mmCIF file of C-alpha atoms and ligand atoms in Angstrom:
data_model
loop_
_atom_site.group_PDB
_atom_site.id
_atom_site.type_symbol
_atom_site.label_atom_id
_atom_site.label_comp_id
_atom_site.label_asym_id
_atom_site.label_seq_id
_atom_site.Cartn_x
_atom_site.Cartn_y
_atom_site.Cartn_z
ATOM 1 C CA UNK A 11 147.613 -98.934 -138.627
ATOM 2 C CA UNK A 12 147.219 -102.321 -137.022
ATOM 3 C CA UNK A 13 148.951 -102.605 -133.658
ATOM 4 C CA UNK A 14 149.192 -106.007 -132.025
ATOM 5 C CA UNK A 15 151.079 -107.234 -129.004
ATOM 6 C CA UNK A 16 152.987 -110.364 -129.899
ATOM 7 C CA UNK A 17 153.093 -113.214 -127.430
ATOM 8 C CA UNK A 18 156.400 -113.267 -125.638
ATOM 9 C CA UNK A 19 157.353 -109.725 -126.641
ATOM 10 C CA UNK A 20 157.028 -106.421 -124.712
ATOM 11 C CA UNK A 21 156.582 -104.327 -127.780
ATOM 12 C CA UNK A 22 153.836 -103.772 -130.324
ATOM 13 C CA UNK A 23 154.544 -104.796 -133.910
ATOM 14 C CA UNK A 24 156.886 -102.595 -135.868
ATOM 15 C CA UNK A 25 158.100 -103.256 -139.425
ATOM 16 C CA UNK A 26 158.164 -106.828 -140.825
ATOM 17 C CA UNK A 27 161.500 -107.210 -142.667
ATOM 18 C CA UNK A 28 162.102 -110.289 -144.746
ATOM 19 C CA UNK A 29 165.162 -111.868 -146.388
ATOM 20 C CA UNK A 30 164.979 -113.735 -149.617
ATOM 21 C CA UNK A 31 167.334 -116.465 -150.880
ATOM 22 C CA UNK A 32 169.320 -116.898 -147.602
ATOM 23 C CA UNK A 33 169.787 -120.636 -148.045
ATOM 24 C CA UNK A 34 171.704 -121.876 -151.074
ATOM 25 C CA UNK A 35 169.548 -125.008 -151.585
ATOM 26 C CA UNK A 36 166.422 -122.886 -151.719
ATOM 27 C CA UNK A 37 167.950 -120.381 -154.153
ATOM 28 C CA UNK A 38 168.784 -123.294 -156.402
ATOM 29 C CA UNK A 39 165.338 -124.977 -156.216
ATOM 30 C CA UNK A 40 163.840 -121.771 -157.667
ATOM 31 C CA UNK A 41 166.620 -121.346 -160.180
ATOM 32 C CA UNK A 42 167.671 -118.050 -158.564
ATOM 33 C CA UNK A 43 171.187 -116.767 -158.309
ATOM 34 C CA UNK A 44 172.868 -116.894 -154.866
ATOM 35 C CA UNK A 45 172.923 -113.278 -153.651
ATOM 36 C CA UNK A 46 176.140 -111.444 -152.752
ATOM 37 C CA UNK A 47 174.258 -109.183 -150.301
ATOM 38 C CA UNK A 48 170.961 -109.810 -148.439
ATOM 39 C CA UNK A 49 167.840 -109.580 -150.599
ATOM 40 C CA UNK A 50 165.396 -107.496 -148.537
ATOM 41 C CA UNK A 51 161.687 -106.929 -148.768
ATOM 42 C CA UNK A 52 158.963 -105.824 -146.370
ATOM 43 C CA UNK A 53 155.451 -107.204 -145.571
ATOM 44 C CA UNK A 54 152.555 -105.056 -144.317
ATOM 45 C CA UNK A 55 151.408 -105.338 -140.748
ATOM 46 C CA UNK A 56 147.989 -106.612 -142.108
ATOM 47 C CA UNK A 57 149.772 -109.852 -143.140
ATOM 48 C CA UNK A 58 150.523 -110.771 -139.508
ATOM 49 C CA UNK A 59 148.612 -113.542 -137.757
ATOM 50 C CA UNK A 60 149.312 -116.078 -135.000
ATOM 51 C CA UNK A 61 149.215 -119.695 -133.901
ATOM 52 C CA UNK A 62 145.889 -121.265 -134.663
ATOM 53 C CA UNK A 63 145.062 -118.903 -137.561
ATOM 54 C CA UNK A 64 143.366 -119.793 -140.787
ATOM 55 C CA UNK A 65 145.419 -118.830 -143.840
ATOM 56 C CA UNK A 66 143.497 -117.355 -146.736
ATOM 57 C CA UNK A 67 144.382 -118.201 -150.262
ATOM 58 C CA UNK A 68 143.590 -114.928 -152.143
ATOM 59 C CA UNK A 69 141.512 -115.142 -155.250
ATOM 60 C CA UNK A 70 144.311 -113.484 -157.150
ATOM 61 C CA UNK A 71 146.556 -116.527 -156.841
ATOM 62 C CA UNK A 72 146.353 -120.214 -157.646
ATOM 63 C CA UNK A 73 149.798 -121.056 -156.424
ATOM 64 C CA UNK A 74 150.579 -120.075 -152.786
ATOM 65 C CA UNK A 75 153.689 -121.600 -151.254
ATOM 66 C CA UNK A 76 154.836 -122.087 -147.645
ATOM 67 C CA UNK A 77 158.286 -120.837 -146.646
ATOM 68 C CA UNK A 78 159.168 -121.706 -143.025
ATOM 69 C CA UNK A 79 161.633 -119.237 -141.446
ATOM 70 C CA UNK A 80 163.335 -118.337 -138.227
ATOM 71 C CA UNK A 81 162.023 -115.016 -137.052
ATOM 72 C CA UNK A 82 163.962 -112.497 -134.989
ATOM 73 C CA UNK A 83 162.280 -109.744 -132.850
ATOM 74 C CA UNK A 84 164.184 -106.546 -132.224
ATOM 75 C CA UNK A 85 164.422 -105.274 -128.680
ATOM 76 C CA UNK A 86 165.580 -101.600 -129.047
ATOM 77 C CA UNK A 87 166.242 -98.819 -131.374
ATOM 78 C CA UNK A 88 169.444 -99.054 -133.361
ATOM 79 C CA UNK A 89 171.197 -97.767 -136.412
ATOM 80 C CA UNK A 90 174.601 -98.936 -137.829
ATOM 81 C CA UNK A 91 174.716 -101.802 -135.364
ATOM 82 C CA UNK A 92 178.101 -103.634 -135.472
ATOM 83 C CA UNK A 93 177.723 -107.317 -136.180
ATOM 84 C CA UNK A 94 179.492 -108.018 -132.866
ATOM 85 C CA UNK A 95 176.834 -106.161 -130.922
ATOM 86 C CA UNK A 96 173.829 -107.388 -132.899
ATOM 87 C CA UNK A 97 172.878 -110.031 -130.267
ATOM 88 C CA UNK A 98 172.161 -107.149 -127.848
ATOM 89 C CA UNK A 99 169.269 -106.053 -130.067
ATOM 90 C CA UNK A 100 167.449 -109.399 -130.135
ATOM 91 C CA UNK A 101 164.392 -109.489 -127.856
ATOM 92 C CA UNK A 102 163.219 -112.912 -128.904
ATOM 93 C CA UNK A 103 163.344 -115.771 -131.442
ATOM 94 C CA UNK A 104 160.285 -117.406 -132.953
ATOM 95 C CA UNK A 105 159.178 -119.253 -136.055
ATOM 96 C CA UNK A 106 157.066 -117.943 -138.875
ATOM 97 C CA UNK A 107 155.803 -118.822 -142.367
ATOM 98 C CA UNK A 108 156.457 -116.428 -145.260
ATOM 99 C CA UNK A 109 153.467 -117.300 -147.468
ATOM 100 C CA UNK A 110 154.166 -116.430 -151.038
ATOM 101 C CA UNK A 111 151.940 -116.243 -154.116
ATOM 102 C CA UNK A 112 154.477 -117.845 -156.355
ATOM 103 C CA UNK A 113 152.574 -117.183 -159.582
ATOM 104 C CA UNK A 114 152.323 -113.459 -158.815
ATOM 105 C CA UNK A 115 155.943 -113.302 -157.684
ATOM 106 C CA UNK A 116 157.058 -115.075 -160.875
ATOM 107 C CA UNK A 117 155.301 -112.496 -163.049
ATOM 108 C CA UNK A 118 156.763 -109.631 -160.918
ATOM 109 C CA UNK A 119 160.293 -111.152 -161.337
ATOM 110 C CA UNK A 120 159.890 -111.401 -165.034
ATOM 111 C CA UNK A 121 158.840 -107.789 -165.383
ATOM 112 C CA UNK A 122 161.242 -106.415 -162.815
ATOM 113 C CA UNK A 123 158.378 -105.423 -160.466
ATOM 114 C CA UNK A 124 158.537 -105.420 -156.614
ATOM 115 C CA UNK A 125 157.295 -108.446 -154.649
ATOM 116 C CA UNK A 126 154.962 -106.576 -152.333
ATOM 117 C CA UNK A 127 151.750 -108.085 -153.616
ATOM 118 C CA UNK A 128 153.095 -111.635 -153.909
ATOM 119 C CA UNK A 129 154.258 -111.539 -150.324
ATOM 120 C CA UNK A 130 151.737 -109.151 -148.704
ATOM 121 C CA UNK A 131 148.272 -110.647 -148.613
ATOM 122 C CA UNK A 132 146.301 -110.891 -145.412
ATOM 123 C CA UNK A 133 147.503 -113.856 -143.165
ATOM 124 C CA UNK A 134 150.655 -114.273 -145.214
ATOM 125 C CA UNK A 135 152.898 -113.745 -142.109
ATOM 126 C CA UNK A 136 151.990 -116.054 -139.244
ATOM 127 C CA UNK A 137 154.327 -116.052 -136.299
ATOM 128 C CA UNK A 138 154.678 -118.205 -133.206
ATOM 129 C CA UNK A 139 155.248 -116.932 -129.672
ATOM 130 C CA UNK A 140 158.761 -115.621 -129.095
ATOM 131 C CA UNK A 141 161.332 -116.913 -126.573
ATOM 132 C CA UNK A 142 164.407 -115.386 -125.249
ATOM 133 C CA UNK A 143 167.502 -115.907 -127.469
ATOM 134 C CA UNK A 144 169.344 -117.344 -124.451
ATOM 135 C CA UNK A 145 167.087 -120.407 -124.660
ATOM 136 C CA UNK A 146 169.300 -121.426 -127.686
ATOM 137 C CA UNK A 147 172.864 -122.510 -127.071
ATOM 138 C CA UNK A 148 173.994 -121.072 -130.458
ATOM 139 C CA UNK A 149 171.970 -118.821 -132.757
ATOM 140 C CA UNK A 150 174.109 -120.271 -135.540
ATOM 141 C CA UNK A 151 172.774 -123.724 -134.864
ATOM 142 C CA UNK A 152 168.958 -123.667 -134.713
ATOM 143 C CA UNK A 153 166.849 -126.272 -136.399
ATOM 144 C CA UNK A 154 163.705 -125.124 -138.306
ATOM 145 C CA UNK A 155 161.169 -127.581 -139.690
ATOM 146 C CA UNK A 156 157.810 -127.605 -141.330
ATOM 147 C CA UNK A 157 155.288 -130.352 -141.745
ATOM 148 C CA UNK A 158 152.177 -130.333 -143.850
ATOM 149 C CA UNK A 159 149.411 -132.773 -142.849
ATOM 150 C CA UNK A 160 152.042 -134.561 -140.613
ATOM 151 C CA UNK A 161 154.575 -135.037 -143.420
ATOM 152 C CA UNK A 162 157.869 -133.236 -143.110
ATOM 153 C CA UNK A 163 158.370 -130.772 -146.067
ATOM 154 C CA UNK A 164 161.106 -128.376 -144.989
ATOM 155 C CA UNK A 165 164.154 -128.970 -142.741
ATOM 156 C CA UNK A 166 166.908 -126.388 -142.236
ATOM 157 C CA UNK A 167 169.399 -125.106 -139.753
ATOM 158 C CA UNK A 168 170.594 -121.601 -139.189
ATOM 159 C CA UNK A 169 174.128 -122.808 -139.872
ATOM 160 C CA UNK A 170 173.067 -123.105 -143.527
ATOM 161 C CA UNK A 171 172.184 -119.411 -143.767
ATOM 162 C CA UNK A 172 174.265 -117.410 -146.341
ATOM 163 C CA UNK A 173 173.895 -114.361 -144.031
ATOM 164 C CA UNK A 174 173.859 -115.009 -140.304
ATOM 165 C CA UNK A 175 171.262 -113.578 -137.951
ATOM 166 C CA UNK A 176 173.809 -111.145 -136.457
ATOM 167 C CA UNK A 177 174.946 -110.040 -139.987
ATOM 168 C CA UNK A 178 171.371 -109.457 -141.038
ATOM 169 C CA UNK A 179 170.667 -107.170 -138.070
ATOM 170 C CA UNK A 180 173.880 -105.265 -138.790
ATOM 171 C CA UNK A 181 173.137 -105.036 -142.515
ATOM 172 C CA UNK A 182 169.447 -103.942 -142.089
ATOM 173 C CA UNK A 183 170.476 -101.335 -139.516
ATOM 174 C CA UNK A 184 172.951 -99.866 -142.013
ATOM 175 C CA UNK A 185 169.927 -98.907 -144.152
ATOM 176 C CA UNK A 186 166.963 -98.714 -141.801
ATOM 177 C CA UNK A 187 166.737 -97.537 -138.186
ATOM 178 C CA UNK A 188 165.543 -100.595 -136.306
ATOM 179 C CA UNK A 189 162.934 -100.243 -133.655
ATOM 180 C CA UNK A 190 161.676 -102.471 -130.774
ATOM 181 C CA UNK A 191 158.877 -104.673 -132.186
ATOM 182 C CA UNK A 192 160.410 -104.982 -135.653
ATOM 183 C CA UNK A 193 160.535 -108.516 -136.933
ATOM 184 C CA UNK A 194 163.025 -110.085 -139.335
ATOM 185 C CA UNK A 195 162.050 -113.182 -141.339
ATOM 186 C CA UNK A 196 165.464 -114.667 -142.036
ATOM 187 C CA UNK A 197 164.817 -116.654 -145.130
ATOM 188 C CA UNK A 198 163.600 -120.252 -145.907
ATOM 189 C CA UNK A 199 165.451 -123.611 -146.405
ATOM 190 C CA UNK A 200 164.563 -125.701 -149.477
ATOM 191 C CA UNK A 201 161.363 -127.671 -149.799
ATOM 192 C CA UNK A 202 158.802 -124.876 -150.482
ATOM 193 C CA UNK A 203 155.684 -126.198 -152.089
ATOM 194 C CA UNK A 204 151.980 -125.326 -152.727
ATOM 195 C CA UNK A 205 149.400 -125.264 -150.012
ATOM 196 C CA UNK A 206 145.755 -126.358 -150.564
ATOM 197 C CA UNK A 207 142.524 -125.739 -148.714
ATOM 198 C CA UNK A 208 142.256 -127.892 -145.623
ATOM 199 C CA UNK A 209 146.058 -128.296 -145.157
ATOM 200 C CA UNK A 210 147.385 -128.250 -141.620
ATOM 201 C CA UNK A 211 150.891 -126.736 -141.302
ATOM 202 C CA UNK A 212 153.108 -127.025 -138.214
ATOM 203 C CA UNK A 213 156.372 -125.180 -137.972
ATOM 204 C CA UNK A 214 158.932 -125.864 -135.223
ATOM 205 C CA UNK A 215 162.159 -124.399 -133.857
ATOM 206 C CA UNK A 216 164.853 -126.271 -132.040
ATOM 207 C CA UNK A 217 163.638 -129.537 -130.528
ATOM 208 C CA UNK A 218 159.939 -128.461 -130.500
ATOM 209 C CA UNK A 219 161.002 -125.484 -128.354
ATOM 210 C CA UNK A 220 158.527 -123.394 -130.268
ATOM 211 C CA UNK A 221 155.667 -124.435 -132.493
ATOM 212 C CA UNK A 222 153.281 -122.694 -134.825
ATOM 213 C CA UNK A 223 150.254 -124.455 -136.285
ATOM 214 C CA UNK A 224 147.944 -122.928 -138.905
ATOM 215 C CA UNK A 225 145.366 -124.308 -141.264
ATOM 216 C CA UNK A 226 144.513 -123.281 -144.740
ATOM 217 C CA UNK A 227 140.917 -122.101 -145.276
HETATM 218 ZN ZN1 LIG B 6 160.801 -116.177 -147.483
#
């Protein structure tokens, strides 16, 4: 098992939880229904990488998309966490990109198969450093942006989430015991598109409070 200490966090990496379709405009752009409860999937630890990494387009896919997302790091063990106490379980907030092999995901969706392969290739989960949640005035009002080769492609705000950060922590903990070092990718706003070799992607949170830059090999 790969164990990595993430910049800004005191814990080694735990489970990487991800939420699908958490912004209405993104659900619409892929012709997906808006969910009535969070859509949850998990990425392997081997997908994790960091600022400055090279993203690898796997030979199995010819259509890898970027999905910029606010990422929450969990501070302590918790089960059945009430939504009103969820903020006590946040160690840090960062930005990440949920890379997705859209062609593989589409085939999986059509045949009712899980998304693990489409979402789980090496380097498909880059994350920035993490900063304390108190750096943000309001977790329900965080800007998240992504530019590709200097051109803005995705802009969102956590106020547009269908399920809030605190709700997601509460919901996940009703199913899984959360542990320090677990990460939650909280879903992407609209504007996802294909990446190509040589692209430079920069993700930011807040007013450039946190940035993540990766290049595509
Ligand atoms: Zn995503």
